Short mmCIF file of C-alpha atoms and ligand atoms in Angstrom, two decimals:
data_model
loop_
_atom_site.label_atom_id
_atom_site.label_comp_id
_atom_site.label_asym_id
_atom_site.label_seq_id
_atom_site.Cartn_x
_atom_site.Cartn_y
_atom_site.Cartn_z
CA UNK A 40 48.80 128.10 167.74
CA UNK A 41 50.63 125.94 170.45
CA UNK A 42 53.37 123.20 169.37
CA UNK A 43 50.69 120.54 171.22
CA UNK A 44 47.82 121.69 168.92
CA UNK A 45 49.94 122.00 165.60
CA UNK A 46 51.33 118.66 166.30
CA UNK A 47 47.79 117.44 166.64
CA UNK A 48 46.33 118.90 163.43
CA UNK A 49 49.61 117.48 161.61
CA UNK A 50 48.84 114.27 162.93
CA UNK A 51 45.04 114.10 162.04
CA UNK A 52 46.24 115.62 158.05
CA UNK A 53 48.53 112.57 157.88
CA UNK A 54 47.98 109.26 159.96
CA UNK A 55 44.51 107.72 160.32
CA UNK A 56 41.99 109.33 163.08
CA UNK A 57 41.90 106.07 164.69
CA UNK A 58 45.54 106.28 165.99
CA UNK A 59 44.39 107.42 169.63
CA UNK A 60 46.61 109.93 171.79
CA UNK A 61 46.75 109.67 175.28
CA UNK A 62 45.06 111.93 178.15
CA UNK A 63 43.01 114.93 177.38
CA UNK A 64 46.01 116.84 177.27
CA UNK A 65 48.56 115.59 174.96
CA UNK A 66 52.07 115.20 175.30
CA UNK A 67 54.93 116.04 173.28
CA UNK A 68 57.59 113.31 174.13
CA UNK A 69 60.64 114.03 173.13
CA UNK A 70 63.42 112.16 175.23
CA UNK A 71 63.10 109.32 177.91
CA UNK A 72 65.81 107.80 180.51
CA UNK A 73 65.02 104.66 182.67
CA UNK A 74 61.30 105.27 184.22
CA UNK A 75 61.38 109.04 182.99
CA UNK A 76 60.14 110.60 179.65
CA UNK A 77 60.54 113.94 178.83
CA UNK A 78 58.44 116.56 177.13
CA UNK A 79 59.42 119.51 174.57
CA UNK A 80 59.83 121.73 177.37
CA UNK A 81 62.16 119.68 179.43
CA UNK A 82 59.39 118.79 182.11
CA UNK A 83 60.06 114.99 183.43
CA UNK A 84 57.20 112.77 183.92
CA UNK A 85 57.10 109.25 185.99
CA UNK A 86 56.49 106.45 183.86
CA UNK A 87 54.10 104.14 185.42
CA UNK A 88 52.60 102.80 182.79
CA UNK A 89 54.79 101.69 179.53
CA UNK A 90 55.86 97.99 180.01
CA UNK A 91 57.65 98.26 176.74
CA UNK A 92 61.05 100.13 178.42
CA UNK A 93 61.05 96.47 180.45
CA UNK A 94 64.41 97.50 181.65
CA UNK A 95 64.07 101.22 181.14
CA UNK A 96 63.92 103.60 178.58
CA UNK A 97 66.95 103.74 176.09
CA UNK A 98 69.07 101.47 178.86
CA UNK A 99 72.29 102.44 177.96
CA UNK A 100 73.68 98.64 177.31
CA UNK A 101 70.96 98.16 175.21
CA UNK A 102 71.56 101.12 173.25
CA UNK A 103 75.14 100.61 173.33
CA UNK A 104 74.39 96.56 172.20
CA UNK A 105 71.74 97.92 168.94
CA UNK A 106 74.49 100.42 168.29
CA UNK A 107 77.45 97.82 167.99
CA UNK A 108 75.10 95.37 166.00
CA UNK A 109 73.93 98.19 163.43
CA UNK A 110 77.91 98.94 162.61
CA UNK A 111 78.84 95.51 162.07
CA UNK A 112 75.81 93.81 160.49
CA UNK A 113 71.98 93.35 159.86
CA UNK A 114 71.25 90.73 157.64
CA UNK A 115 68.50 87.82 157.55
CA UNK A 116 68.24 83.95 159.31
CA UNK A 117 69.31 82.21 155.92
CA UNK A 118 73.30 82.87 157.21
CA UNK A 119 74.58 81.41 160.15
CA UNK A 120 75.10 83.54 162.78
CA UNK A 121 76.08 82.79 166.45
CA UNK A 122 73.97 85.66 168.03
CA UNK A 123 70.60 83.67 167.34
CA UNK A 124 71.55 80.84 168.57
CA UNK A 125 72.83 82.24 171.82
CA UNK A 126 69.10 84.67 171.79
CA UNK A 127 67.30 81.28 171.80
CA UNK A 128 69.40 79.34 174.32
CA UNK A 129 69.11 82.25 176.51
CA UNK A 130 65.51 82.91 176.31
CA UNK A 131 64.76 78.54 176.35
CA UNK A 132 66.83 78.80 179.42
CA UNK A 133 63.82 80.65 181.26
CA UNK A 134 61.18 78.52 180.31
CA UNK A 135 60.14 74.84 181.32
CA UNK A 136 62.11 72.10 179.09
CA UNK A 137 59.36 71.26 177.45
CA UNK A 138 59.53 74.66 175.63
CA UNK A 139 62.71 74.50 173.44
CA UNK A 140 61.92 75.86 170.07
CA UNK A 141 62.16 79.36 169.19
CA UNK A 142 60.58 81.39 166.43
CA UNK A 143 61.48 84.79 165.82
CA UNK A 144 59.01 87.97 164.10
CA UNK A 145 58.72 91.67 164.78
CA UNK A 146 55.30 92.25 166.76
CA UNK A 147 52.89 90.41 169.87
CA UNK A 148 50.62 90.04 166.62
CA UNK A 149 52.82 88.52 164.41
CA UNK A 150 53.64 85.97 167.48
CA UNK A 151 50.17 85.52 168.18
CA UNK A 152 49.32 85.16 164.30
CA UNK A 153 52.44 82.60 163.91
CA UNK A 154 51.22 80.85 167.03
CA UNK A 155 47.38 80.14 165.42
CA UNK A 156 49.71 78.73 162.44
CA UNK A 157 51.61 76.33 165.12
CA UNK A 158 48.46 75.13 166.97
CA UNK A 159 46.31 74.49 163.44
CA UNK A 160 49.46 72.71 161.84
CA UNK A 161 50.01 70.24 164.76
CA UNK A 162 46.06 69.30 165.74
CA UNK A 163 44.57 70.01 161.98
CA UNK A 164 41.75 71.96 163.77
CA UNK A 165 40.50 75.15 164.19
CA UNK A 166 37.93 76.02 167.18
CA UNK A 167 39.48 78.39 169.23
CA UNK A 168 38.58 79.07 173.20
CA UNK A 169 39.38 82.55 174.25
CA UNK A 170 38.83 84.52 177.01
CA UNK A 171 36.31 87.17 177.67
CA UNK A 172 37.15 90.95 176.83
CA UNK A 173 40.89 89.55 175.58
CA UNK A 174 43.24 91.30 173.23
CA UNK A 175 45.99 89.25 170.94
CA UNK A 176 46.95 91.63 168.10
CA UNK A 177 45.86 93.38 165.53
CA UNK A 178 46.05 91.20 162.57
CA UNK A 179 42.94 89.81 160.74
CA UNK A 180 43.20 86.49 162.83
CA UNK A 181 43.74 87.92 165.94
CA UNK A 182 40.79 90.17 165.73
CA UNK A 183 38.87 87.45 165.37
CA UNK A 184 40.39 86.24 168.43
CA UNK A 185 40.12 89.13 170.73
CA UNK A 186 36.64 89.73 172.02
CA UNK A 187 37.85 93.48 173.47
CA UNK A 188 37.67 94.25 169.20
CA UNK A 189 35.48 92.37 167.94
CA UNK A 190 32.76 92.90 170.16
CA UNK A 191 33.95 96.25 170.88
CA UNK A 192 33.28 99.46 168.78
CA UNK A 193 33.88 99.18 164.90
CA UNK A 194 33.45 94.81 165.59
CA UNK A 195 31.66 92.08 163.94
CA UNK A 196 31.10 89.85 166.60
CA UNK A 197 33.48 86.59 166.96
CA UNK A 198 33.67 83.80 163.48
CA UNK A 199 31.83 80.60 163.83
CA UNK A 200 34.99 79.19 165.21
CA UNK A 201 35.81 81.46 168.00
CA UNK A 202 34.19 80.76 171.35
CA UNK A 203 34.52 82.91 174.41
CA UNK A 204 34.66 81.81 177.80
CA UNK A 205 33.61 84.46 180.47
CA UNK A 206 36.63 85.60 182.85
CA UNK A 207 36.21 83.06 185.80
CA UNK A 208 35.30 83.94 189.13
CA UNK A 209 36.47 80.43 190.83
CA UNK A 210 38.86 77.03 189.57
CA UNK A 211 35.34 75.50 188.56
CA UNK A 212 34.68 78.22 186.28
CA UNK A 213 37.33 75.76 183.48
CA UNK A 214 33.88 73.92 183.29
CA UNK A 215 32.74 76.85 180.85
CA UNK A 216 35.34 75.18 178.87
CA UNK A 217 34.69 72.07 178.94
CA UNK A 218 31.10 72.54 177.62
CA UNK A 219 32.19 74.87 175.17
CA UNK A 220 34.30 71.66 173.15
CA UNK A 221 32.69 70.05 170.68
CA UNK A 222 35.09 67.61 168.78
CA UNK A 223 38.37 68.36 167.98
CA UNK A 224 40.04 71.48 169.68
CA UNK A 225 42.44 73.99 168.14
CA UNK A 226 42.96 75.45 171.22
CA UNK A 227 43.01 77.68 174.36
CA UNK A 228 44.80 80.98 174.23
CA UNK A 229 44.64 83.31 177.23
CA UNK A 230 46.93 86.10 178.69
CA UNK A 231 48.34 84.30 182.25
CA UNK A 232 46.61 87.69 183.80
CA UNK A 233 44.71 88.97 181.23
CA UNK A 234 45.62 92.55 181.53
CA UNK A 235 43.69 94.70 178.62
CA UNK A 236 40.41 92.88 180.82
CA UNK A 237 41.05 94.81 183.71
CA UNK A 238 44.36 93.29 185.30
CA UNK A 239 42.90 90.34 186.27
CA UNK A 240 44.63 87.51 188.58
CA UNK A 241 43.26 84.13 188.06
CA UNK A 242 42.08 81.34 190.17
CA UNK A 243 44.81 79.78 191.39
CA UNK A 244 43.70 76.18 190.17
CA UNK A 245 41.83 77.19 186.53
CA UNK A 246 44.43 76.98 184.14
CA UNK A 247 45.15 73.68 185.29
CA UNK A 248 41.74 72.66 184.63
CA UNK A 249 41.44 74.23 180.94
CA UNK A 250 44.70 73.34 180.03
CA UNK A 251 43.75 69.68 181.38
CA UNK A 252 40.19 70.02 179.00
CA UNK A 253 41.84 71.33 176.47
CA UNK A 254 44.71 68.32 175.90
CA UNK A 255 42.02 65.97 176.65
CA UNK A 256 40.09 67.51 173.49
CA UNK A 257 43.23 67.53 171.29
CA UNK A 258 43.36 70.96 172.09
CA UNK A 259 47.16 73.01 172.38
CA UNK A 260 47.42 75.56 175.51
CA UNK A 261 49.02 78.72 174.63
CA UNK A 262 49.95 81.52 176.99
CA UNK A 263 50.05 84.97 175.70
CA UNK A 264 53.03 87.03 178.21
CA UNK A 265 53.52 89.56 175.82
CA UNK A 266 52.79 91.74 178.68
CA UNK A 267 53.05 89.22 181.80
CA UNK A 268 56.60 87.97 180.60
CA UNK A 269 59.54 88.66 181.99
CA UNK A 270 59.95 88.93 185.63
CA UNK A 271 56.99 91.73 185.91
CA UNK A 272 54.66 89.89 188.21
CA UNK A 273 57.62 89.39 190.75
CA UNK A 274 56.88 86.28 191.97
CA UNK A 275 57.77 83.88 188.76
CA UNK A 276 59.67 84.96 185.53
CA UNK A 277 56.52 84.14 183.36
CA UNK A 278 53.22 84.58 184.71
CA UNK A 279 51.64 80.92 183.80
CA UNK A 280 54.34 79.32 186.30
CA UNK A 281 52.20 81.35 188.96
CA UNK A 282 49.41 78.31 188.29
CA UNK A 283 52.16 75.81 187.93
CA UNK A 284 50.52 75.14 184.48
CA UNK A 285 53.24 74.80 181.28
CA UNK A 286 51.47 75.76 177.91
CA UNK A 287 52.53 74.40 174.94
CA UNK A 288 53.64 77.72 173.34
CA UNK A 289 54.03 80.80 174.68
CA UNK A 290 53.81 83.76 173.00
CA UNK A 291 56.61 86.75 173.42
CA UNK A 292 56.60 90.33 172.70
CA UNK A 293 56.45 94.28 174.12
CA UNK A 294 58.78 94.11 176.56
CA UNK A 295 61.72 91.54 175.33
CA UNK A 296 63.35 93.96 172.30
CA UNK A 297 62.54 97.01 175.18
CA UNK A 298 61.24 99.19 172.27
CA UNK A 299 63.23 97.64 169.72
CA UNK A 300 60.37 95.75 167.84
CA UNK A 301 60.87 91.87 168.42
CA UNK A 302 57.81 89.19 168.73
CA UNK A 303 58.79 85.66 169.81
CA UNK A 304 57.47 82.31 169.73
CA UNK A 305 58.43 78.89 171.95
CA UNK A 306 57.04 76.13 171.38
CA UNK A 307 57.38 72.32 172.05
CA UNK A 308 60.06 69.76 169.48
CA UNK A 309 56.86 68.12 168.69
CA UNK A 310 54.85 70.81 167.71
CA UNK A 311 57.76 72.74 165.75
CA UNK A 312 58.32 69.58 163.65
CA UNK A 313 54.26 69.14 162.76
CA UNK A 314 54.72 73.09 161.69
CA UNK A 315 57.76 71.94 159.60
CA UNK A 316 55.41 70.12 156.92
CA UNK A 317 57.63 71.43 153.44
CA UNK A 318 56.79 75.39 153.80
CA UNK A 319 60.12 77.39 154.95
CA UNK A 320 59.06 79.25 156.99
CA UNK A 321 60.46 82.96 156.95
CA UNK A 322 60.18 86.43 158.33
CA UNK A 323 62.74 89.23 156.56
CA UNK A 324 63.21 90.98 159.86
CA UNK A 325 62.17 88.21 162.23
CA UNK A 326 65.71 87.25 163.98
CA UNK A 327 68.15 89.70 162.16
CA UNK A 328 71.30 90.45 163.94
CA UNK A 329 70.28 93.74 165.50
CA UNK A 330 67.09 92.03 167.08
CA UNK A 331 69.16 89.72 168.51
CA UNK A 332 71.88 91.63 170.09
CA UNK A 333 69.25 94.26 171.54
CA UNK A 334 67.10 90.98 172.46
CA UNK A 335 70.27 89.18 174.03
CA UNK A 336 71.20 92.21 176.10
CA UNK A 337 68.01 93.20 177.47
CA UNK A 338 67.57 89.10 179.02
CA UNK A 339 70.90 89.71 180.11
CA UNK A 340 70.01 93.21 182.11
CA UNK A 341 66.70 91.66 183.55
CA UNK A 342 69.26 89.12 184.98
CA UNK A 343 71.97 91.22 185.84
CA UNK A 344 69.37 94.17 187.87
CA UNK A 345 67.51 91.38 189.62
CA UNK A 346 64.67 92.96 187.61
CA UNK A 347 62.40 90.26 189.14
CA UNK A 348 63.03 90.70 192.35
CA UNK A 349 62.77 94.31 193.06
CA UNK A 350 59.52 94.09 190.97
CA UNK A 351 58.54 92.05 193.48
CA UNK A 352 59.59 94.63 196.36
CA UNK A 353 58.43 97.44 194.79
CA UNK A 354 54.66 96.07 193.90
CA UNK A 355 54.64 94.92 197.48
CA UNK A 356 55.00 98.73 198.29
CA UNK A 357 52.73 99.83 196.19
CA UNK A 358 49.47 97.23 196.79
CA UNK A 359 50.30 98.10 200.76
CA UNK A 360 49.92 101.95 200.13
CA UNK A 361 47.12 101.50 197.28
CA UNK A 362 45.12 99.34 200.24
CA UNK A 363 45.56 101.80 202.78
CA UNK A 364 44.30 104.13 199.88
CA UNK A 365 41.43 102.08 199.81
CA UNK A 366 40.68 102.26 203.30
CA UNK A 367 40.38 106.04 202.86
CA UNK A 368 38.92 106.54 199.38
CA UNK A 369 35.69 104.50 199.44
CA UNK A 370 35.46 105.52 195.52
CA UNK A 371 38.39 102.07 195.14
CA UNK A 372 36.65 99.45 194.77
CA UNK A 373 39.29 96.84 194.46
CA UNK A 374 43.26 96.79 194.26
CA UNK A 375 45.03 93.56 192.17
CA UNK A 376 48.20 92.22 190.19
CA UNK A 377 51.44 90.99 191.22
CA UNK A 378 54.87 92.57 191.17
CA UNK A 379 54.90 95.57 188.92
CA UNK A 380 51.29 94.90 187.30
CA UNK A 381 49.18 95.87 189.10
CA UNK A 382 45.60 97.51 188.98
CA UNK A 383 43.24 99.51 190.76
CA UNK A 384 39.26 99.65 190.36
CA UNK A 385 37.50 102.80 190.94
CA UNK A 386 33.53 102.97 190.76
CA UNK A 387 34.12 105.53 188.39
CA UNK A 388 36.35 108.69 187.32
CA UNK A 389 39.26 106.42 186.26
CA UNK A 390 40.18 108.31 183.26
CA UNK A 391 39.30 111.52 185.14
CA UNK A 392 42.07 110.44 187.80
CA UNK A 393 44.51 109.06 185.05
CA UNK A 394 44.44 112.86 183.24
CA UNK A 395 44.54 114.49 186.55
CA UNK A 396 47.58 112.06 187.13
CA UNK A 397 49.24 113.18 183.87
CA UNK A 398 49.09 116.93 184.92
CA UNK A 399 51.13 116.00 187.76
CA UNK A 400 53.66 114.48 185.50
CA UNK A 401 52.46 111.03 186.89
CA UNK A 402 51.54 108.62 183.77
CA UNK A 403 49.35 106.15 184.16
CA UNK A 404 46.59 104.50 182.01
CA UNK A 405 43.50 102.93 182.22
CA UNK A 406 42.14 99.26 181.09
CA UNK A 407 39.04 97.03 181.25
CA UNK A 408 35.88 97.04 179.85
CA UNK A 409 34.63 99.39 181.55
CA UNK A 410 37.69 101.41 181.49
CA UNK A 411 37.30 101.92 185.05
CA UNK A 412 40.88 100.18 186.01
CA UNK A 413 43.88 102.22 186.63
CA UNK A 414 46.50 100.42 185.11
CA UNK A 415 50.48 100.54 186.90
CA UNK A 416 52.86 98.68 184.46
CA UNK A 417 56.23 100.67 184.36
CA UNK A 418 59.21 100.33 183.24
CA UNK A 419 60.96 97.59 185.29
CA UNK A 420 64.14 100.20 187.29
CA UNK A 421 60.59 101.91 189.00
CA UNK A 422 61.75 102.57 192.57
CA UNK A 423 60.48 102.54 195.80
CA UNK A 424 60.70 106.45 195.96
CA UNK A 425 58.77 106.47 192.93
CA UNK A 426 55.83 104.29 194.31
CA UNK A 427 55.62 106.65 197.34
CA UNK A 428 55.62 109.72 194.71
CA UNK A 429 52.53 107.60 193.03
CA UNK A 430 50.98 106.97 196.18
CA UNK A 431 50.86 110.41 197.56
CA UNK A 432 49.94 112.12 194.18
CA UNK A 433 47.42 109.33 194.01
CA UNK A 434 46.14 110.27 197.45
CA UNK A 435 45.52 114.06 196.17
CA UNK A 436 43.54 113.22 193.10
CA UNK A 437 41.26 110.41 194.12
CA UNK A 438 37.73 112.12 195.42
CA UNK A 439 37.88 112.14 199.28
CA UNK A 440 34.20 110.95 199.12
CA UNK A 441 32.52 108.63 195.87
CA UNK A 442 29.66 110.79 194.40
CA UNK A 443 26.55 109.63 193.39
CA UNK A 444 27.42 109.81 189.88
CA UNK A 445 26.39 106.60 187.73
CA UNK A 446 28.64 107.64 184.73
CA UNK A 447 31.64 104.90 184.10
CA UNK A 448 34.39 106.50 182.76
C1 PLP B 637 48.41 90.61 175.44
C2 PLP B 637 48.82 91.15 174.11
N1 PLP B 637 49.09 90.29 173.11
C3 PLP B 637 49.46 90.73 171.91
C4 PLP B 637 49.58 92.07 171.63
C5 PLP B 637 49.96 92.53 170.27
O1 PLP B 637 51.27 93.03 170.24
P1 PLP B 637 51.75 94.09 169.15
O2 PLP B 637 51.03 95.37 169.39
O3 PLP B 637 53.24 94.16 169.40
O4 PLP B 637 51.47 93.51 167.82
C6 PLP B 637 49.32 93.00 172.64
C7 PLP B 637 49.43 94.46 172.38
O5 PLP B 637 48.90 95.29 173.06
C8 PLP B 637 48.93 92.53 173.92
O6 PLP B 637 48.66 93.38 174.92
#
C-alpha cells in the first residue's frame, strides 16, 4: 500500500469523514519554508493558496519569537504582562482611532462568536444582515450566520433572525438592506471582499450605504478581515479602508498568529464598556504570552518586509498575465481581487485545473458557490518569479478552447 493511501485509511479510522483533504491526489506535507511546502519525498510545491503563512511559512523570527516566549513563560491575562499591551498598541496602531479596544481568543470563529456577543450587548438586539453565500466560523452562531453552511449541504436554512442580502452588483444594491430592517438592528457583518463567495470586490460606494442604514437602524457594522487583513489586498492594510468605510469592530484571525492559532477582536471604547456589564470576560488561551510574542513579531515582519507593498506589485503582475490569459483562454470568464487575493472565473473545470495545478507542484484552490473560482491567496514573501511560474503553468493547463460541457465543477 502507498504512504498517501495508508495515511488516508488512518485518517478516515480516526478523525471524522467530514474533515476534507485537498486535490484528488493527496499530499503528504511534511516541511514548509516561506511560500514552499514540502512533501514526504522532498518534492517542493508553490504555495499560492494558504493565507495563513501571512509572512511565510515557519518565518524564522517568528519561530525564533514562539521559541523565546515558550522558554520563559505561558501563562493567562489575569497577570500583568507588558507583551499584551504592546500586541494591542501595535495592532490599534493600524486601524482608524475609533477602533481602540482589543480582545484576544484562539480562532476567526471565536472572534466572530465574541463579536455577535459585542454587537447584542451594546444595541440589546439581535437581527442580523449578512451577506449572500458568506462564511464566519464554525461555531453554532456563526453557522447560523453563514449562508455558504447553512444553506449549503448538511444546512437548515438561516434562524428567524438571520437575513441575507444578495452579493450586490452596484452601490444601490445597500437598498436590499435597507428594506430588509425592521426595528431595531443587531447588525451588518460582511467580509470587506467576501472571499469564500467567489473573491468578490465590492462596489466602491456600498458599504458606505449599509453601514449608513445600518447606524441609522441602531444597527453595529462589523468587518470580518480574517482573510482580507493585513496588507493582502495591497492597496490598504485592511480591506474596508478600500471603501473608506470604518466598522465598528473588526474581526481578526488566519493570518495574524501566521499558523500560530490567534483570533482577535477591535472594537470601539463605547462598545467595549456596554460589553463590560459585570461578566469577566475570559478566554484561557486567548492573549497568553506565546500568542503575543508570535502575534507581536509577525505585525512587526509585515512592517519590516513592506509586506503590503510588494503584495501590491506582485498582484499587479499577476492580474496583467491572468488578463492576457484571458484574452487567450476564452474558457476565463472573469479575473478579480486586489494585491495578493485575487481570483479567477472559469465557465467550468476549476477544480479540474486546480488538481492539474497540484501535479505540477503549483497549489491553488478553488472558492464560490459554484466552485468555479480559482482562488490565489499565498503566503505574503510570493515573488514575482513565482507569479510568472503560476502564469506559465497556468497557461499549460487551462483548455486552449472552452468545450461545450455544461458540468460546473
Ligand atoms: C472570513 C472568515 N471568517 C472566519 C473564519 C473562521 O476562522 P477559523 O477557522 O479560524 O475559526 C474563516 C475561516 O475560514 C473565514 O474565512
Amino acid at each position: 500500500m502507498t504512504r498517501i493511501k495508508s495515511l488516508m485509511e488512518a485518517r478516515h479510522r480516526v478523525l471524522s469523514r467530514n474533515l476534507s483533504v485537498a486535490y484528488d491526489n493527496p499530499i503528504n506535507i511534511v516541511r514548509g519554508s516561506m511560500q514552499y511546502l514540502y512533501d514526504d519525498e522532498g518534492r517542493r510545491y508553490l504555495d499560492a493558496y494558504n493565507n495563513v503563512a501571512h509572512v511565510g511559512h515557519c518565518h524564522p523570527k517568528v519561530v525564533a519569537a514562539g521559541q523565546q516566549q515558550m522558554e520563559l513563560l505561558n501563562t493567562n491575562t489575569r497577570y500583568l504582562n507588558e507583551l499584551i499591551i504592546r500586541y494591542a498598541e501595535s495592532l490599534t496602531a493600524t486601524l482608524p482611532e475609533s477602533l481602540s479596544v482589543c480582545f484576544f481568543v484562539n480562532s476567526g470563529s471565536e472572534a466572530n462568536e465574541l463579536a455577535i456577543r459585542l454587537a447584542r450587548a451594546h444595541t440589546r438586539a439581535r437581527e442580523m444582515i449578512v451577506l449572500d453565500h458568506a462564511y464566519h466560523g464554525n461555531t453554532t452562531t456563526l453557522i447560523d450566520i453563514s449562508p455558504y453552511k447553512h444553506d449549503g449541504p448538511g444546512g437548515e436554512g438561516a434562524p428567524s433572525w438571520v437575513h441575507k442580502v444578495p452579493l450586490p452588483a452596484s452601490d444601490e444594491d445597500a437598498q436590499q438592506v435597507v428594506d430588509l430592517i425592521r426595528g431595531r438592528l443587531c447588525g451588518f457583518i460582511a467580509e470587506s471582499m467576501p472571499s469564500v463567495a467567489g473573491q468578490i470586490v465590492l462596489p466602491e460606494g456600498y458599504l458606505a450605504n449599509v453601514y449608513d442604514a445600518v447606524r441609522a437602524a441602531g444597527g453595529v457594522c462589523i468587518a470580518d478581515e480574517v482573510q482580507t487583513g493585513y496588507g493582502r489586498i495591497g492597496t490598504h492594510f485592511w480591506a474596508f479602508e478600500k471603501y473608506g468605510v470604518v466598522p465598528d469592530i473588526v474581526v481578526l484571525g488566519k493570518p495574524i498568529g501566521n499558523g500560530h492559532p490567534i483570533g482577535a477582536v477591535i472594537t470601539t471604547r463605547a462598545i467595549a464598556d456596554s460589553f463590560d456589564n459585570g461578566m469577566e470576560f475570559f478566554s484561557t488561551f486567548g492573549g497568553n504570552n506565546v500568542s503575543c510574542a508570535i502575534g507581536l513579531k509577525v505585525l512587526e515582519v509585515v512592517h519590516e518586509e513592506k509586506l503590503q507593498a510588494h503584495a501590491l506589485q506582485v498582484g499587479e503582475r499577476l492580474v496583467t498575465g491572468l488578463r492576457d490569459l484571458q484574452q487567450r483562454h476564452e474558457i476565463i470568464s472573469d479575473v478579480r481581487g486586489s494585491g495578493l487575493f485575487l481570483g479567477v472565473e472559469l465557465k467550468q473545470e476549476a477544480t479540474r485545473v486546480v488538481n492539474r495545478m497540484r501535479e505540477h507542484a503549483i497549489l491553488l484552490g478553488t472558492e464560490g458557490p459554484l466552485h468555479n473560482v480559482i482562488k490565489i491567496r499565498p503566503p505574503m514573501p510570493f515573488s514575482e518569479t513565482d507569479a510568472d511560474v503560476l502564469l506559465s503553468t497556468l497557461a499549460e493547463v487551462l483548455p486552449q478552447r472552452s468545450t461545450k460541457s455544461t458540468k460546473t465543477d
